[in-house]
CSV table of C-alpha atoms in Angstrom, one decimal:
chain,number,residue,atom,x,y,z
A,1,MET,CA,0.0,0.0,-0.1
A,2,SER,CA,1.5,3.4,-1.0
A,3,LYS,CA,2.0,6.3,1.4
A,4,PRO,CA,0.1,9.5,0.6
A,5,TYR,CA,2.4,12.2,-0.9
A,6,VAL,CA,4.0,14.1,2.0
A,7,ARG,CA,5.7,17.2,0.6
A,8,LEU,CA,8.6,19.0,2.2
A,9,ASP,CA,7.6,22.3,3.7
A,10,LYS,CA,10.3,24.7,4.7
A,11,ASP,CA,8.3,25.8,7.7
A,12,GLN,CA,8.1,22.1,9.0
A,13,ALA,CA,11.6,20.7,8.2
A,14,ALA,CA,14.9,20.3,10.0
A,15,VAL,CA,18.1,18.9,8.7
A,16,LEU,CA,20.2,16.3,10.6
A,17,LEU,CA,23.9,15.9,9.5
A,18,VAL,CA,25.1,12.7,10.9
A,19,ASP,CA,28.7,11.7,11.1
A,20,HIS,CA,30.1,13.3,8.1
A,21,GLN,CA,33.6,12.8,9.6
A,22,ALA,CA,37.0,12.7,8.0
A,23,GLY,CA,37.7,9.3,8.7
A,24,LEU,CA,34.4,8.0,7.8
A,25,LEU,CA,34.2,9.8,4.4
A,26,SER,CA,37.4,7.6,3.5
A,27,LEU,CA,35.2,4.6,3.7
A,28,VAL,CA,32.5,5.9,1.0
A,29,ARG,CA,32.8,3.9,-2.2
A,30,ASP,CA,29.3,4.0,-3.7
A,31,ILE,CA,29.9,7.5,-5.1
A,32,ASP,CA,32.7,9.5,-6.3
A,33,PRO,CA,34.6,11.1,-3.3
A,34,ASP,CA,34.6,14.7,-4.9
A,35,LYS,CA,31.1,14.5,-6.1
A,36,PHE,CA,30.1,13.2,-2.5
A,37,LYS,CA,31.6,16.0,-0.7
A,38,ASN,CA,29.9,18.5,-3.0
A,39,ASN,CA,26.7,16.9,-2.5
A,40,VAL,CA,27.1,17.1,1.3
A,41,LEU,CA,28.1,20.8,0.9
A,42,ALA,CA,25.2,21.3,-1.2
A,43,LEU,CA,22.8,20.0,1.3
A,44,ALA,CA,24.4,22.2,3.9
A,45,ASP,CA,24.0,25.3,1.5
A,46,LEU,CA,20.3,24.6,0.9
A,47,ALA,CA,19.7,24.2,4.6
A,48,LYS,CA,21.3,27.7,5.4
A,49,TYR,CA,19.5,29.0,2.3
A,50,PHE,CA,16.0,27.9,3.5
A,51,LYS,CA,17.0,28.8,7.1
A,52,LEU,CA,16.3,25.2,8.2
A,53,PRO,CA,17.2,24.2,11.8
A,54,THR,CA,20.3,22.1,11.3
A,55,ILE,CA,21.9,19.8,13.8
A,56,LEU,CA,25.3,18.4,13.4
A,57,THR,CA,26.6,15.2,15.3
A,58,THR,CA,29.7,13.1,15.3
A,59,SER,CA,30.5,9.6,16.6
A,60,PHE,CA,33.5,8.9,18.7
A,61,GLU,CA,35.4,11.6,16.8
A,62,ASN,CA,38.4,11.2,19.0
A,63,GLY,CA,38.8,7.7,17.6
A,64,PRO,CA,39.3,6.6,14.0
A,65,ASN,CA,36.0,8.0,12.8
A,66,GLY,CA,37.8,11.5,12.9
A,67,PRO,CA,36.6,15.1,13.2
A,68,LEU,CA,33.7,16.7,11.5
A,69,VAL,CA,34.2,18.0,7.8
A,70,PRO,CA,35.4,21.6,8.8
A,71,GLU,CA,33.1,23.2,6.1
A,72,LEU,CA,30.0,22.0,7.9
A,73,LYS,CA,30.9,23.6,11.3
A,74,GLU,CA,31.9,26.9,9.3
A,75,THR,CA,28.6,26.8,7.6
A,76,PHE,CA,26.7,26.4,10.9
A,77,PRO,CA,28.8,27.9,13.5
A,78,GLU,CA,25.7,28.5,15.7
A,79,ALA,CA,24.0,25.0,15.1
A,80,PRO,CA,23.8,22.4,17.8
A,81,TYR,CA,26.8,20.3,17.7
A,82,ILE,CA,26.7,17.0,19.6
A,83,ALA,CA,29.8,14.9,19.7
A,84,ARG,CA,28.4,11.6,20.9
A,85,PRO,CA,30.8,9.7,23.1
A,86,GLY,CA,29.8,6.0,21.9
A,87,GLN,CA,26.3,5.9,20.7
A,88,ILE,CA,26.2,4.3,17.4
A,89,ASN,CA,22.6,5.4,16.8
A,90,ALA,CA,22.4,9.2,17.3
A,91,TRP,CA,19.0,8.9,18.3
A,92,ASP,CA,20.1,6.9,21.6
A,93,ASN,CA,22.0,10.0,22.6
A,94,GLU,CA,19.8,12.3,24.9
A,95,ASP,CA,21.5,15.4,23.8
A,96,PHE,CA,20.9,14.9,20.3
A,97,LEU,CA,17.3,13.8,20.7
A,98,GLN,CA,16.5,16.8,22.7
A,99,ALA,CA,18.0,19.1,20.1
A,100,VAL,CA,15.8,17.3,17.6
A,101,LYS,CA,12.7,18.0,19.6
A,102,ALA,CA,13.7,21.4,20.3
A,103,THR,CA,13.4,22.3,16.7
A,104,GLY,CA,9.6,21.7,16.7
A,105,LYS,CA,9.7,20.3,13.4
A,106,LYS,CA,8.0,17.1,12.2
A,107,GLN,CA,9.9,16.7,8.9
A,108,LEU,CA,13.5,15.5,9.0
A,109,ILE,CA,16.0,15.6,6.3
A,110,ILE,CA,18.6,13.1,7.1
A,111,ALA,CA,22.2,12.5,5.6
A,112,GLY,CA,25.1,10.9,7.0
A,113,VAL,CA,27.9,8.3,6.7
A,114,VAL,CA,27.6,5.4,6.7
A,115,THR,CA,24.3,4.9,5.0
A,116,GLU,CA,23.0,1.6,6.7
A,117,VAL,CA,24.1,2.7,10.2
A,118,CYS,CA,24.6,6.3,10.8
A,119,VAL,CA,21.7,7.3,8.4
A,120,ALA,CA,19.3,4.2,8.8
A,121,PHE,CA,19.3,3.9,12.4
A,122,PRO,CA,18.2,7.5,13.5
A,123,ALA,CA,16.0,7.5,10.4
A,124,LEU,CA,14.1,4.3,11.6
A,125,SER,CA,14.0,5.7,15.2
A,126,ALA,CA,12.5,8.8,14.3
A,127,LEU,CA,9.8,7.2,11.9
A,128,ALA,CA,9.0,5.0,15.0
A,129,GLU,CA,8.2,8.0,17.0
A,130,GLY,CA,5.9,9.5,14.1
A,131,TYR,CA,8.3,11.8,12.3
A,132,ASP,CA,8.2,12.2,8.3
A,133,VAL,CA,11.7,11.4,7.3
A,134,PHE,CA,13.4,12.3,4.0
A,135,VAL,CA,16.8,10.6,3.3
A,136,VAL,CA,19.1,12.6,1.1
A,137,THR,CA,20.7,9.6,-0.9
A,138,ASP,CA,23.5,11.5,-2.7
A,139,ALA,CA,24.7,13.3,0.5
A,140,SER,CA,24.9,9.9,2.4
A,141,GLY,CA,27.6,7.3,1.6
A,142,THR,CA,28.8,3.9,2.2
A,143,PHE,CA,31.2,1.0,1.4
A,144,ASN,CA,29.2,-0.2,-2.0
A,145,GLU,CA,26.1,-0.3,-3.7
A,146,VAL,CA,24.9,-3.7,-2.2
A,147,THR,CA,25.0,-2.4,1.3
A,148,ARG,CA,23.5,1.0,0.2
A,149,ASP,CA,20.6,-0.5,-1.6
A,150,ALA,CA,19.8,-2.8,1.3
A,151,ALA,CA,19.7,0.4,3.6
A,152,TRP,CA,17.4,2.1,1.1
A,153,ARG,CA,15.1,-0.7,0.9
A,154,ARG,CA,14.9,-1.1,4.8
A,155,MET,CA,14.1,2.6,5.2
A,156,GLU,CA,11.7,2.8,2.5
A,157,GLN,CA,9.8,-0.1,3.9
A,158,ALA,CA,9.6,1.8,7.1
A,159,GLY,CA,8.2,4.9,5.3
A,160,ALA,CA,11.2,7.0,4.8
A,161,GLN,CA,11.4,8.8,1.6
A,162,MET,CA,14.5,8.7,-0.6
A,163,MET,CA,15.5,12.0,-2.4
A,164,SER,CA,18.5,13.8,-4.1
A,165,TRP,CA,19.8,17.1,-2.4
A,166,PHE,CA,18.4,18.9,-5.7
A,167,GLY,CA,15.0,17.5,-5.3
A,168,VAL,CA,15.0,18.5,-1.8
A,169,ALA,CA,15.9,22.1,-2.8
A,170,CYS,CA,13.1,22.2,-5.4
A,171,GLU,CA,10.4,20.8,-3.3
A,172,LEU,CA,11.2,23.3,-0.5
A,173,HIS,CA,11.3,26.2,-3.0
A,174,ARG,CA,8.1,25.2,-4.8
A,175,ASP,CA,7.9,28.1,-7.2
A,176,TRP,CA,10.9,29.5,-9.1
A,177,ARG,CA,9.2,33.2,-8.8
A,178,ASN,CA,10.2,33.1,-5.1
A,179,ASP,CA,13.7,33.7,-6.0
A,180,ILE,CA,15.3,32.8,-9.2
A,181,GLU,CA,18.7,34.4,-8.6
A,182,GLY,CA,19.3,32.9,-5.1
A,183,LEU,CA,18.2,29.2,-6.0
A,184,GLY,CA,19.9,29.5,-9.4
A,185,ALA,CA,23.4,30.6,-7.6
A,186,LEU,CA,22.9,27.8,-5.2
A,187,PHE,CA,22.5,25.2,-8.0
A,188,SER,CA,25.3,26.9,-10.0
A,189,ASN,CA,27.7,26.5,-7.1
A,190,HIS,CA,27.3,22.8,-7.1
A,191,ILE,CA,26.2,21.8,-10.5
A,192,PRO,CA,28.7,22.8,-13.3
A,193,ASP,CA,26.3,22.2,-16.1
A,194,TYR,CA,23.6,24.3,-14.2
A,195,ARG,CA,26.1,27.2,-14.2
A,196,ASN,CA,26.0,27.3,-18.1
A,197,LEU,CA,22.1,27.4,-17.9
A,198,ILE,CA,22.1,30.2,-15.5
A,199,THR,CA,24.7,32.1,-17.4
A,200,SER,CA,22.5,31.7,-20.6
A,201,TYR,CA,19.3,32.9,-18.5
A,202,THR,CA,21.4,35.9,-17.2
A,203,ALA,CA,22.5,37.0,-20.5
A,204,LEU,CA,19.2,36.6,-22.0
A,205,THR,CA,17.3,38.7,-19.2
A,206,SER,CA,20.1,41.3,-19.2
A,207,GLY,CA,19.4,41.9,-22.8
A,208,LYS,CA,23.2,41.2,-23.8
């Protein structure tokens, strides 16, 4: 039985960036490393653009998992930052859970490393508590396509929606007339081909 369409709403959504740590990023093999980091930063930029509450968390960062990707901390200097001492499932950490609840949002946009653990566990936990969960597939990474696909299926069966960061941005924006230049700039910064499109549009509208 299919689930009714639940549309992302910028007034109802929060972003959870889970364990995008230097050590863990080295494990990602289901997507090109440069593309993957670009997608993670694109998700961060759209969260900032739409002013979505954003929570950063790391797991055992003093161990081999390593520190948070520095660009994320720079993008969200005031965001809740929960360095979990050991809990594998971020939802098991009381500080993280309280930070999520404090947003007051019922739609959670989640991305992280690795997909079948750091993304799937909190996603499944949030779904069990009645949240609408949107997993950003291209800003989440893991060892290979086999483990990734299994994780996607597990989350989908529980009710999570799989989306790309581009899809998330468009669904939040709803209407190009809300801000052509702002969203166009965001896309251009992260999609080289889109930069050509915007350059063409700018030339056309400026009369040059």
